[in-house]
Short mmCIF file of the N, C-alpha and C atoms (twelve columns), coordinates in Angstrom:
data_MODEL
# 
_entry.id   MODEL 
# 
loop_
_atom_site.group_PDB 
_atom_site.id 
_atom_site.type_symbol 
_atom_site.label_atom_id 
_atom_site.label_alt_id 
_atom_site.label_comp_id 
_atom_site.label_asym_id 
_atom_site.label_seq_id 
_atom_site.Cartn_x 
_atom_site.Cartn_y 
_atom_site.Cartn_z 
_atom_site.pdbx_PDB_model_num 
ATOM 1   N N  . UNK A 1  4.430   6.613   13.658  1 
ATOM 2   C CA . UNK A 1  3.541   5.915   14.273  1 
ATOM 3   C C  . UNK A 1  3.790   4.422   13.986  1 
ATOM 4   N N  . UNK A 2  3.794   3.536   14.818  1 
ATOM 5   C CA . UNK A 2  3.830   2.085   14.457  1 
ATOM 6   C C  . UNK A 2  2.757   1.596   13.662  1 
ATOM 7   N N  . UNK A 3  3.194   0.876   12.779  1 
ATOM 8   C CA . UNK A 3  2.426   0.364   11.751  1 
ATOM 9   C C  . UNK A 3  1.956   1.070   10.529  1 
ATOM 10  N N  . UNK A 4  2.263   2.207   10.248  1 
ATOM 11  C CA . UNK A 4  2.122   2.979   9.208   1 
ATOM 12  C C  . UNK A 4  2.857   2.399   8.063   1 
ATOM 13  N N  . UNK A 5  2.303   2.503   6.929   1 
ATOM 14  C CA . UNK A 5  3.029   1.886   5.734   1 
ATOM 15  C C  . UNK A 5  4.209   2.815   5.279   1 
ATOM 16  N N  . UNK A 6  5.103   2.195   4.527   1 
ATOM 17  C CA . UNK A 6  6.358   2.909   4.178   1 
ATOM 18  C C  . UNK A 6  6.162   3.904   3.025   1 
ATOM 19  N N  . UNK A 7  5.089   3.754   2.357   1 
ATOM 20  C CA . UNK A 7  5.014   4.737   1.166   1 
ATOM 21  C C  . UNK A 7  3.662   5.397   1.158   1 
ATOM 22  N N  . UNK A 8  3.057   6.495   0.910   1 
ATOM 23  C CA . UNK A 8  1.919   7.194   0.602   1 
ATOM 24  C C  . UNK A 8  1.740   7.801   -0.679  1 
ATOM 25  N N  . UNK A 9  1.438   7.281   -1.731  1 
ATOM 26  C CA . UNK A 9  1.580   7.944   -3.215  1 
ATOM 27  C C  . UNK A 9  0.304   8.646   -3.545  1 
ATOM 28  N N  . UNK A 10 0.514   9.821   -3.530  1 
ATOM 29  C CA . UNK A 10 -0.428  10.704  -3.901  1 
ATOM 30  C C  . UNK A 10 -1.436  10.351  -5.480  1 
ATOM 31  N N  . UNK A 11 -2.603  10.260  -5.406  1 
ATOM 32  C CA . UNK A 11 -3.147  10.091  -6.591  1 
ATOM 33  C C  . UNK A 11 -4.062  11.227  -6.984  1 
ATOM 34  N N  . UNK A 12 -4.706  11.259  -8.001  1 
ATOM 35  C CA . UNK A 12 -5.601  12.395  -8.471  1 
ATOM 36  C C  . UNK A 12 -7.007  12.135  -7.558  1 
ATOM 37  N N  . UNK A 13 -7.604  13.215  -7.481  1 
ATOM 38  C CA . UNK A 13 -8.770  13.232  -6.907  1 
ATOM 39  C C  . UNK A 13 -8.651  13.178  -5.369  1 
ATOM 40  N N  . UNK A 14 -7.606  13.673  -4.976  1 
ATOM 41  C CA . UNK A 14 -7.254  13.752  -3.305  1 
ATOM 42  C C  . UNK A 14 -7.482  12.278  -2.856  1 
ATOM 43  N N  . UNK A 15 -6.786  11.262  -3.537  1 
ATOM 44  C CA . UNK A 15 -6.947  9.928   -2.990  1 
ATOM 45  C C  . UNK A 15 -5.520  9.495   -3.170  1 
ATOM 46  N N  . UNK A 16 -5.146  8.256   -2.319  1 
ATOM 47  C CA . UNK A 16 -3.896  7.854   -2.353  1 
ATOM 48  C C  . UNK A 16 -3.698  6.350   -1.982  1 
ATOM 49  N N  . UNK A 17 -2.433  5.868   -2.427  1 
ATOM 50  C CA . UNK A 17 -2.112  4.553   -2.305  1 
ATOM 51  C C  . UNK A 17 -1.168  4.154   -1.389  1 
ATOM 52  N N  . UNK A 18 -1.334  3.325   -0.336  1 
ATOM 53  C CA . UNK A 18 -0.615  2.976   0.807   1 
ATOM 54  C C  . UNK A 18 0.258   1.729   0.396   1 
ATOM 55  N N  . UNK A 19 1.492   1.771   0.458   1 
ATOM 56  C CA . UNK A 19 2.552   0.439   0.178   1 
ATOM 57  C C  . UNK A 19 3.260   0.173   1.376   1 
ATOM 58  N N  . UNK A 20 3.183   -1.160  1.689   1 
ATOM 59  C CA . UNK A 20 4.102   -1.502  2.793   1 
ATOM 60  C C  . UNK A 20 5.216   -2.466  2.087   1 
ATOM 61  N N  . UNK A 21 6.564   -2.282  1.971   1 
ATOM 62  C CA . UNK A 21 7.516   -2.700  1.299   1 
ATOM 63  C C  . UNK A 21 8.342   -3.737  2.171   1 
ATOM 64  N N  . UNK A 22 8.249   -4.962  1.819   1 
ATOM 65  C CA . UNK A 22 8.924   -5.962  2.550   1 
ATOM 66  C C  . UNK A 22 10.108  -6.609  2.042   1 
ATOM 67  N N  . UNK A 23 11.254  -6.918  2.528   1 
ATOM 68  C CA . UNK A 23 12.234  -7.631  1.918   1 
ATOM 69  C C  . UNK A 23 11.673  -8.981  1.564   1 
ATOM 70  N N  . UNK A 24 12.184  -9.875  0.524   1 
ATOM 71  C CA . UNK A 24 11.521  -11.217 0.178   1 
ATOM 72  C C  . UNK A 24 11.453  -11.975 1.569   1 
ATOM 73  N N  . UNK A 25 10.546  -12.831 1.692   1 
ATOM 74  C CA . UNK A 25 10.211  -13.717 2.950   1 
ATOM 75  C C  . UNK A 25 10.089  -13.029 4.177   1 
ATOM 76  N N  . UNK A 26 9.840   -11.800 3.842   1 
ATOM 77  C CA . UNK A 26 9.732   -11.054 5.299   1 
ATOM 78  C C  . UNK A 26 8.226   -10.896 5.581   1 
ATOM 79  N N  . UNK A 27 7.791   -10.885 6.745   1 
ATOM 80  C CA . UNK A 27 6.253   -10.749 7.059   1 
ATOM 81  C C  . UNK A 27 5.945   -9.414  7.660   1 
ATOM 82  N N  . UNK A 28 4.663   -8.946  7.431   1 
ATOM 83  C CA . UNK A 28 4.127   -7.620  7.792   1 
ATOM 84  C C  . UNK A 28 3.853   -7.969  9.422   1 
ATOM 85  N N  . UNK A 29 4.284   -6.699  10.301  1 
ATOM 86  C CA . UNK A 29 3.585   -6.987  11.453  1 
ATOM 87  C C  . UNK A 29 2.305   -6.860  11.617  1 
ATOM 88  N N  . UNK A 30 1.741   -7.496  12.932  1 
ATOM 89  C CA . UNK A 30 0.238   -7.024  13.407  1 
ATOM 90  C C  . UNK A 30 -0.235  -5.793  13.083  1 
ATOM 91  N N  . UNK A 31 0.635   -4.730  13.376  1 
ATOM 92  C CA . UNK A 31 0.291   -3.261  13.383  1 
ATOM 93  C C  . UNK A 31 0.182   -2.951  11.829  1 
ATOM 94  N N  . UNK A 32 1.150   -3.411  10.931  1 
ATOM 95  C CA . UNK A 32 1.181   -2.954  9.623   1 
ATOM 96  C C  . UNK A 32 -0.195  -3.605  8.954   1 
ATOM 97  N N  . UNK A 33 -0.303  -4.816  9.436   1 
ATOM 98  C CA . UNK A 33 -1.564  -5.304  8.722   1 
ATOM 99  C C  . UNK A 33 -2.895  -4.551  9.028   1 
ATOM 100 N N  . UNK A 34 -2.912  -4.527  10.521  1 
ATOM 101 C CA . UNK A 34 -4.027  -3.731  10.939  1 
ATOM 102 C C  . UNK A 34 -4.222  -2.442  10.180  1 
ATOM 103 N N  . UNK A 35 -3.089  -1.529  9.980   1 
ATOM 104 C CA . UNK A 35 -3.338  -0.187  9.243   1 
ATOM 105 C C  . UNK A 35 -3.576  -0.463  7.821   1 
ATOM 106 N N  . UNK A 36 -3.247  -1.214  7.305   1 
ATOM 107 C CA . UNK A 36 -3.425  -1.650  5.687   1 
ATOM 108 C C  . UNK A 36 -5.119  -1.843  5.779   1 
ATOM 109 N N  . UNK A 37 -5.309  -2.849  6.407   1 
ATOM 110 C CA . UNK A 37 -6.714  -3.319  6.538   1 
ATOM 111 C C  . UNK A 37 -7.666  -2.238  6.889   1 
ATOM 112 N N  . UNK A 38 -7.425  -1.357  7.740   1 
ATOM 113 C CA . UNK A 38 -8.200  0.104   7.852   1 
ATOM 114 C C  . UNK A 38 -8.497  0.635   6.977   1 
ATOM 115 N N  . UNK A 39 -7.148  0.884   6.249   1 
ATOM 116 C CA . UNK A 39 -7.038  1.922   4.955   1 
ATOM 117 C C  . UNK A 39 -8.076  1.271   3.778   1 
ATOM 118 N N  . UNK A 40 -8.159  0.107   3.696   1 
ATOM 119 C CA . UNK A 40 -8.687  -0.723  2.854   1 
ATOM 120 C C  . UNK A 40 -10.451 -0.503  3.047   1 
ATOM 121 N N  . UNK A 41 -10.782 -0.436  4.136   1 
ATOM 122 C CA . UNK A 41 -12.149 -0.356  4.625   1 
ATOM 123 C C  . UNK A 41 -12.704 1.105   4.369   1 
ATOM 124 N N  . UNK A 42 -11.873 2.126   4.284   1 
ATOM 125 C CA . UNK A 42 -12.088 3.577   3.865   1 
ATOM 126 C C  . UNK A 42 -12.116 3.864   2.506   1 
ATOM 127 N N  . UNK A 43 -11.451 2.447   1.612   1 
ATOM 128 C CA . UNK A 43 -11.696 2.717   0.346   1 
ATOM 129 C C  . UNK A 43 -10.582 2.743   -0.341  1 
ATOM 130 N N  . UNK A 44 -9.468  2.991   0.251   1 
ATOM 131 C CA . UNK A 44 -7.943  3.051   -0.179  1 
ATOM 132 C C  . UNK A 44 -7.298  1.964   -0.777  1 
ATOM 133 N N  . UNK A 45 -6.410  2.355   -1.899  1 
ATOM 134 C CA . UNK A 45 -5.615  0.955   -2.190  1 
ATOM 135 C C  . UNK A 45 -4.545  1.052   -1.122  1 
ATOM 136 N N  . UNK A 46 -4.209  -0.348  -0.618  1 
ATOM 137 C CA . UNK A 46 -3.301  -0.585  0.444   1 
ATOM 138 C C  . UNK A 46 -2.845  -2.049  0.383   1 
ATOM 139 N N  . UNK A 47 -1.510  -1.987  0.032   1 
ATOM 140 C CA . UNK A 47 -0.986  -3.329  -0.445  1 
ATOM 141 C C  . UNK A 47 0.448   -3.530  0.123   1 
ATOM 142 N N  . UNK A 48 0.822   -4.818  0.292   1 
ATOM 143 C CA . UNK A 48 2.343   -5.093  0.491   1 
ATOM 144 C C  . UNK A 48 2.934   -5.700  -0.627  1 
ATOM 145 N N  . UNK A 49 4.151   -5.094  -0.805  1 
ATOM 146 C CA . UNK A 49 4.869   -5.506  -2.164  1 
ATOM 147 C C  . UNK A 49 6.280   -5.940  -1.584  1 
ATOM 148 N N  . UNK A 50 6.932   -6.719  -2.494  1 
ATOM 149 C CA . UNK A 50 8.355   -7.105  -2.048  1 
ATOM 150 C C  . UNK A 50 9.368   -6.769  -3.200  1 
ATOM 151 N N  . UNK A 51 8.792   -6.116  -4.301  1 
ATOM 152 C CA . UNK A 51 9.599   -5.901  -5.154  1 
ATOM 153 C C  . UNK A 51 8.916   -4.656  -5.944  1 
ATOM 154 N N  . UNK A 52 10.157  -3.816  -6.724  1 
ATOM 155 C CA . UNK A 52 9.750   -2.860  -7.343  1 
ATOM 156 C C  . UNK A 52 8.641   -2.964  -8.630  1 
ATOM 157 N N  . UNK A 53 8.810   -3.871  -9.316  1 
ATOM 158 C CA . UNK A 53 7.605   -4.312  -10.219 1 
ATOM 159 C C  . UNK A 53 6.271   -4.378  -9.942  1 
ATOM 160 N N  . UNK A 54 6.410   -5.004  -8.605  1 
ATOM 161 C CA . UNK A 54 4.766   -5.182  -8.073  1 
ATOM 162 C C  . UNK A 54 4.355   -3.860  -7.542  1 
ATOM 163 N N  . UNK A 55 5.280   -3.121  -7.081  1 
ATOM 164 C CA . UNK A 55 4.639   -1.715  -6.561  1 
ATOM 165 C C  . UNK A 55 4.231   -0.974  -7.726  1 
ATOM 166 N N  . UNK A 56 5.017   -0.891  -8.876  1 
ATOM 167 C CA . UNK A 56 4.667   -0.004  -10.033 1 
ATOM 168 C C  . UNK A 56 3.072   -0.761  -10.455 1 
ATOM 169 N N  . UNK A 57 3.077   -2.037  -10.698 1 
ATOM 170 C CA . UNK A 57 1.671   -2.461  -11.026 1 
ATOM 171 C C  . UNK A 57 0.598   -2.211  -10.202 1 
ATOM 172 N N  . UNK A 58 0.678   -2.194  -8.843  1 
ATOM 173 C CA . UNK A 58 -0.306  -1.608  -7.730  1 
ATOM 174 C C  . UNK A 58 -0.570  -0.300  -8.128  1 
ATOM 175 N N  . UNK A 59 0.633   0.508   -8.108  1 
ATOM 176 C CA . UNK A 59 0.086   1.906   -8.592  1 
ATOM 177 C C  . UNK A 59 -0.715  2.219   -9.864  1 
ATOM 178 N N  . UNK A 60 -0.145  1.345   -10.730 1 
ATOM 179 C CA . UNK A 60 -0.641  1.621   -12.059 1 
ATOM 180 C C  . UNK A 60 -2.292  1.251   -12.008 1 
ATOM 181 N N  . UNK A 61 -2.546  -0.118  -11.291 1 
ATOM 182 C CA . UNK A 61 -3.829  -0.385  -11.301 1 
ATOM 183 C C  . UNK A 61 -4.731  0.603   -10.506 1 
ATOM 184 N N  . UNK A 62 -4.272  1.127   -9.420  1 
ATOM 185 C CA . UNK A 62 -4.947  2.155   -8.548  1 
ATOM 186 C C  . UNK A 62 -5.296  3.386   -9.538  1 
ATOM 187 N N  . UNK A 63 -4.395  3.838   -10.301 1 
ATOM 188 C CA . UNK A 63 -4.511  5.004   -11.265 1 
ATOM 189 C C  . UNK A 63 -5.800  4.664   -12.183 1 
ATOM 190 N N  . UNK A 64 -5.526  3.497   -12.766 1 
ATOM 191 C CA . UNK A 64 -6.489  3.026   -13.876 1 
ATOM 192 C C  . UNK A 64 -7.904  3.011   -13.182 1 
ATOM 193 N N  . UNK A 65 -7.942  2.674   -12.031 1 
ATOM 194 C CA . UNK A 65 -9.314  2.564   -11.136 1 
ATOM 195 C C  . UNK A 65 -9.943  4.018   -11.171 1 
ATOM 196 N N  . UNK A 66 -8.995  4.757   -10.780 1 
ATOM 197 C CA . UNK A 66 -9.565  6.189   -10.776 1 
ATOM 198 C C  . UNK A 66 -10.284 6.590   -11.917 1 
ATOM 199 N N  . UNK A 67 -9.762  6.105   -13.080 1 
ATOM 200 C CA . UNK A 67 -10.168 6.796   -14.447 1 
ATOM 201 C C  . UNK A 67 -11.463 6.038   -14.969 1 
ATOM 202 N N  . UNK A 68 -11.924 5.137   -14.055 1 
ATOM 203 C CA . UNK A 68 -13.320 4.156   -14.644 1 
ATOM 204 C C  . UNK A 68 -14.337 4.766   -14.145 1 
# 
């Protein structure tokens, strides 16, 4: 479906983190931004990243938030 994030990472407790991966200097589409915003309103982790280290950081922070 148009706009769905590139990755859905399964997390403990039946949660997930949505990642949209973009090349450097590329922008997300309106549809992608809308899907991520909707996921956030439902309490999900949903981010745009443009490199592997940022993706790992987002996943790590989401996992730590589940443990608090």
